[in-house]
Amino acid sequence: MSRKDFDPTTVAPDGREPSKARLFDGTADGPHRGSVDGEVLGTRVTVLTYGNDEPGVGPPLHVHPYDEVFVVQQGRARFFVGDKVIDAEAGDTVLGPAGLPHRFVNLGPGRLQTLDIHLSPRWIQTNLE
């Protein structure tokens, strides 16, 4: 598929250098294996990785002052976002809008692995449980 969504001559580089940061250590235990604040990379997006092998388990109910986008990379999850319940599986993307409390759990069987994209240069969260 060929794409030409914009004219590249209309966007000038802003002077930032390419950068790299380690998101997670694959040998580490626990569900929150790592995060990279956007500030480290010189961008406005923070990335987290989350995973667990236990059905019914997930992060506590919490809220952010910005949108969060979840990418289910492996397994199945049930998201509770405000008053909505959304079941998602590997390949699905779910939005948690700014200011709307949310949580999710592993539906099983097997591992749930997500990539969580925070539209903020740093991770800001208030747990409600």
Backbone as a ProteinNet text record, in pm:
[ID]
protein_1_A
[PRIMARY]
MSRKDFDPTTVAPDGREPSKARLFDGTADGPHRGSVDGEVLGTRVTVLTYGNDEPGVGPPLHVHPYDEVFVVQQGRARFFVGDKVIDAEAGDTVLGPAGLPHRFVNLGPGRLQTLDIHLSPRWIQTNLE
[TERTIARY]
84.6	0	89.7	65.4	140.6	65	138.2	75.4	150.7	74	130.5	32.3	42.9	-50.7	-16.9	107.6	147.2	269.6	301.3	418.3	537.4	636.3	750.3	826	816.3	887.1	822.2	701.5	631.7	665.9	746.8	782.5	934.5	983.9	1128.5	1164.5	1277.9	1321.7	1332.1	1300.3	1298	1428.2	1529.2	1658.9	1684.2	1580.6	1602.7	1685.1	1770.2	1848.2	1766.9	1786.3	1724.7	1773.6	1689.1	1728.4	1675	1727.3	1689.9	1681.9	1585.5	1575.7	1522.7	1566.5	1522.3	1385.8	1287.9	1151.9	1141.4	1198	1186.1	1299.4	1317.7	1411.1	1327.8	1345.5	1265.4	1281.2	1382.9	1402.9	1342.9	1290.8	1235.8	1101.2	1072.6	944.7	846	719.9	616.4	545.8	426.3	346.4	396.6	443.3	495.2	644	680	819.8	901.4	835.8	913.9	832	894.6	832.7	942.4	908	997.7	917.4	954.6	889	927.4	831.8	857.7	968.5	982.6	1088.2	1226.3	1245	1373.5	1405	1301.4	1319.2	1301.6	1263.1	1240.3	1109.7	1006.8	876.5	766.1	641.7	527.9	450.4	510.8	443.2	525.5	460.2	523.6	471.3	559.6	524.4	551.5	454.4	468.5	442	495	461.6	405	299.2	232.7	198.9	213	172.9	159.1	70.3	59.6	1.7	20.6	-22.8	-145.1	-204.1	-310.4	-445.1	-539.7	-672.9	-735.3	-804.1	-870.1	-782.1	-654.5	-560.2	-527.5	-512	-475.1	-448.7	-417.7	-391.3	-516.8	-498.2	-614.1	-683.9	-806.5	-879.2	-797.7	-777.3	-696	-740.9	-682.8	-721.1	-597.5	-597.7	-489.9	-550.1	-471.9	-520.8	-500.4	-476.2	-452.1	-504.1	-517.5	-560.9	-454.5	-501.8	-413.4	-465.8	-375.9	-411.6	-345.3	-425	-376.3	-370.1	-258.5	-243.8	-228.2	-326.6	-317.6	-227.1	-113.1	-15.8	-30.5	-78.5	-93	-206.7	-287	-392.8	-521.6	-603	-733.9	-751	-817.5	-838.2	-981.1	-1026.6	-1153.5	-1118.4	-1154.7	-1129.2	-1256.3	-1241.9	-1349.9	-1311.6	-1378.6	-1345.3	-1471.1	-1471	-1593.5	-1702.3	-1817.7	-1929.1	-1926.7	-1827.8	-1819.9	-1732.5	-1769.9	-1689.7	-1653.9	-1524.3	-1475.2	-1385.1	-1423	-1336.3	-1247	-1117.8	-1021.1	-924.5	-868.5	-772.8	-653.2	-553	-430.3	-464.2	-405.8	-430.2	-528.2	-600.9	-698	-632.6	-690.6	-647.2	-766.7	-745.4	-852.9	-810.5	-904.9	-880.1	-936.3	-853.6	-897	-889.4	-1001.5	-998.6	-952.7	-894.2	-848.7	-961.4	-928.9	-1024.1	-1124.3	-1122.8	-1218.4	-1149.1	-1194.6	-1131.5	-1137.2	-1029.4	-1022.6	-932.4	-953.7	-870.6	-893.7	-813	-834.6	-783.6	-834.8	-792	-765	-679.9	-649.5	-771.1	-824	-935.9	-889.6	-759.7	-708.7	-767.6	-730.8	-623.7	-488.2	-388.5	-253.6	-220.8	-112.7	-54.2	-131.7	-145	-190.6	-69.9	-43.4	66.3	13.9	33.1	-11.7	102.9	88.8	174.7	82.5	113.5	25.5	90.2	22	75.4	4.5	81.4	30	61.1	-41.4	-21.1	22.5	141	200.5	351.4	429.5	574	619	526.7	560.2	435.1	457	349.4	292.3	163.2	92.9	-32.7	-48	-159.5	-205.4	-337.7	-394.3	-473.2	-432.6	-505.7	-629.4	-740.6	-868.5	-910.1	-834.1	-860.6	-745.4
-117.3	0	124.3	209.8	335	444.8	521.9	631.3	759.7	866	1000.1	1093	1097	1171.2	1319.9	1357.8	1498	1519.1	1642.2	1678.9	1693.1	1603.3	1608.3	1741.1	1817.1	1945.5	2050.3	2020.1	2116	2099.4	1998.8	1974.2	1974.9	2066.9	2076.1	2005.6	1937.5	1879	1987.5	1951.8	2051.3	2057.1	1986	1993.1	1885.8	1808.3	1700.6	1590	1528.5	1414.4	1286.9	1185.9	1056.6	1008.9	935.9	890.2	750.9	690	553.1	543.5	463.4	433.8	291.5	220.5	82	81.9	16.5	10.2	-92.2	-210.4	-312.4	-412.8	-480.9	-591.5	-718.5	-794.5	-914.8	-1020.3	-1010.3	-1108.5	-1062.6	-939.5	-886.3	-950.4	-964	-1016.3	-902.5	-938.1	-840.3	-790	-735.7	-693.4	-566.1	-469.2	-345.3	-363	-393.9	-425	-303.4	-191.8	-73.8	35.2	152.6	265.8	358.5	436.5	539.5	667.7	765.7	895.9	964.3	1031	1104.1	1206.2	1261.5	1359.9	1301.6	1171.6	1105.5	1101.9	1082.8	1074.5	1208.4	1310.5	1441.3	1448.1	1378.4	1377.7	1393	1400.2	1420.9	1292.4	1176.2	1048	960.1	902.8	810.3	669.8	571.1	433.4	342.8	256.9	158.5	20.1	-79.5	-217.3	-284.5	-364	-432.1	-573.1	-669	-805.7	-889.8	-988.6	-1087.5	-1216.4	-1323.5	-1456.2	-1505.6	-1420.7	-1463.9	-1402.8	-1485.6	-1434.1	-1362.8	-1251.3	-1173	-1066.6	-1063.9	-969.5	-857.4	-735.9	-620.2	-501	-387.5	-266.9	-219.8	-144.8	-91.7	18.2	47.4	158.6	285.6	360	480.9	579.6	698.6	803.7	885.5	941.8	1028.4	1159.9	1267.2	1394.8	1405.8	1296.1	1289	1154.8	1141	1014.8	907	782.2	665.8	569.4	516.6	420.5	287.8	182.5	48.1	-33.7	-100.6	-192.4	-332.2	-418.6	-555.7	-632.5	-674.5	-744.5	-895.3	-944.2	-1088.3	-1112.3	-1213.9	-1252.2	-1174.2	-1177.2	-1112.2	-1033	-918.4	-831.3	-779.9	-750.5	-679.4	-544.1	-438.4	-300.7	-243.2	-173.6	-100.9	46.3	118.8	258.1	341.1	416.9	486.4	382.9	398.2	303.8	194.7	195.4	98.5	-20.3	-137.1	-258.6	-299.2	-313.1	-343	-465	-572	-688.2	-670	-698.7	-679.6	-796.7	-822	-931.6	-883	-969.8	-934.1	-870.7	-754.4	-679.8	-566.1	-562.3	-455.2	-337.3	-219.3	-96	-35.6	10.3	65.6	204.4	297.9	433.4	450.5	505.2	552.5	704.5	774.3	920.5	989.1	1105.2	1185.7	1203.8	1188.7	1214.1	1103.5	996.4	887.2	770.5	734.8	624.2	495.4	416.2	292.4	190.5	66.4	-45.9	-158.5	-262.5	-379.2	-503.1	-619.1	-746.8	-845.3	-940.4	-1050.6	-1143.6	-1171.4	-1265	-1409.3	-1430.7	-1565.7	-1632.2	-1752.2	-1822.4	-1768.4	-1782.9	-1744.9	-1600	-1555.9	-1424.8	-1312.3	-1201.2	-1074.6	-983.1	-925.3	-829.6	-708.2	-591.1	-467.4	-368.6	-281	-163.9	-45.6	36.6	145.2	278.3	354.9	480.2	596	672.1	787.5	912.4	988.3	1109.6	1224.1	1206.8	1301	1278.6	1382.4	1363	1287.3	1267.7	1185.1	1116.2	1008.2	925.5	995.3	1033.2	1099.7	1018.8	969.6	878.9	895.2	884.2	877.6	747.4	659.2	535.3	565.1	502.9	526.9	408.9	300.9	182.7	162.7
0	0	0	-93.8	-102.1	-29.1	51.8	125.8	99.1	85.4	76.1	146	280.1	363	374.5	346.2	354.7	267.2	243.1	163.8	258.8	251.5	343.2	341.7	236.3	231.4	320.7	375.1	460.3	608.1	642.8	782	795.8	875.2	898	1028.2	1033.1	1160	1267.1	1392	1499.8	1579.3	1535.5	1601.2	1705.6	1742.9	1839.2	1775.2	1855.5	1810.5	1831.4	1748.6	1778.1	1915.2	1987.5	2120.2	2145.9	2250.7	2285.8	2437	2486.8	2629.2	2642.2	2743	2763.3	2832.4	2770.9	2825.1	2937.1	2918.2	3021.8	3014.3	3127.2	3139	3130.6	3025.7	3003.8	3111.4	3195.4	3302.1	3434.5	3439.5	3564.2	3596.8	3725.7	3772.3	3793	3806.8	3837.8	3713.5	3731.9	3616.8	3549.8	3627	3568.5	3546.3	3424	3395	3358.3	3331.5	3300.7	3235.9	3228.6	3162.6	3113.1	3012.1	2961.3	2951.8	3033.7	3026.2	2895.8	2835.9	2713.2	2728.2	2848.1	2873.7	2845	2872	2848.9	2699.2	2619	2474.1	2404.3	2479.6	2418.9	2342.5	2393.7	2328	2431.9	2386	2475.4	2502.5	2477.2	2496.1	2589.4	2691.1	2784.6	2755.3	2760.3	2726.5	2846.1	2878.2	2985.4	2928.7	2994.7	2959.9	3084.5	3065.5	3175.8	3131.8	3222	3189.6	3313.8	3306.6	3414	3357.8	3433.5	3391.6	3468.1	3551.6	3641	3603.5	3556.3	3524.5	3644.2	3615.7	3719.1	3782.7	3745.6	3806.4	3708.7	3763.1	3681.9	3771	3712.7	3790.8	3865.6	3974.6	4047.6	3966.6	4005.5	3944.4	3964.1	3854.4	3861.4	3754.6	3757.7	3662.7	3627.8	3506.8	3458.5	3408.5	3409.6	3355.6	3204.4	3138	2993	2941.5	2811.2	2750.5	2768.6	2779.4	2778.7	2673.5	2592.1	2488.5	2523.2	2526.6	2558.6	2430.2	2408	2296.1	2356.2	2331.8	2382	2286.2	2337.4	2254.7	2262.3	2378.1	2398.1	2495.2	2470.1	2561.6	2543.8	2650.9	2650.5	2778.5	2768.5	2885	2887.3	3007.5	3025.4	3085.5	3011.8	3054.3	3114.7	3224.1	3288.6	3276.5	3187.5	3158.4	3183.1	3294.1	3331.8	3354.2	3288.2	3299.3	3193.4	3106.5	2996.4	3033.9	2983.9	2994.5	2852.6	2827	2692.3	2698.9	2628.8	2617.5	2495.7	2513.4	2405.8	2405.3	2287.8	2272.5	2192.6	2182.1	2110.9	1977	1952.4	1829.1	1846.3	1958.8	1983.7	2056.8	2036.5	2100.3	2172.5	2296.9	2378.9	2427.3	2427.1	2475.6	2615.9	2704.7	2836.2	2833.8	2811.2	2800.5	2929.4	2915.6	3028.9	3130.1	3258.2	3365.1	3390.4	3309.9	3326.5	3397.6	3519.4	3591.8	3509.9	3520.8	3444.3	3512.6	3474.2	3516.7	3416.7	3426.2	3341.8	3412.9	3369.1	3426.5	3313.7	3344.3	3254.1	3251	3132.4	3119	3106.6	3076.3	3060	2937.2	2906.6	2976.9	2932.1	3015.5	2978.2	3006.6	2946.6	2973.5	2905.4	2978.7	2922.8	2917.6	2801.9	2787	2713.5	2772.9	2709.7	2697.2	2601.6	2588	2612.4	2712.2	2755.1	2718.8	2637	2584.3	2653.8	2730.3	2803.9	2722.7	2688.9	2608.9	2699.2	2755.3	2849.2	2850.7	2873.1	2879.2	3004.4	3101.8	3217.1	3270	3342.2	3396.5	3519.5	3513.7	3624.1	3651	3773.8	3803.4	3946.5	3968.4	4102.6	4112.4	4205.1	4229.1	4311.3	4274.5	4341.7	4428.8	4425.4	4508.6	4605.3
[MASK]
+++++++++++++++++++++++++++++++++++++++++++++++++++++++++++++++++++++++++++++++++++++++++++++++++++++++++++++++++++++++++++++++++

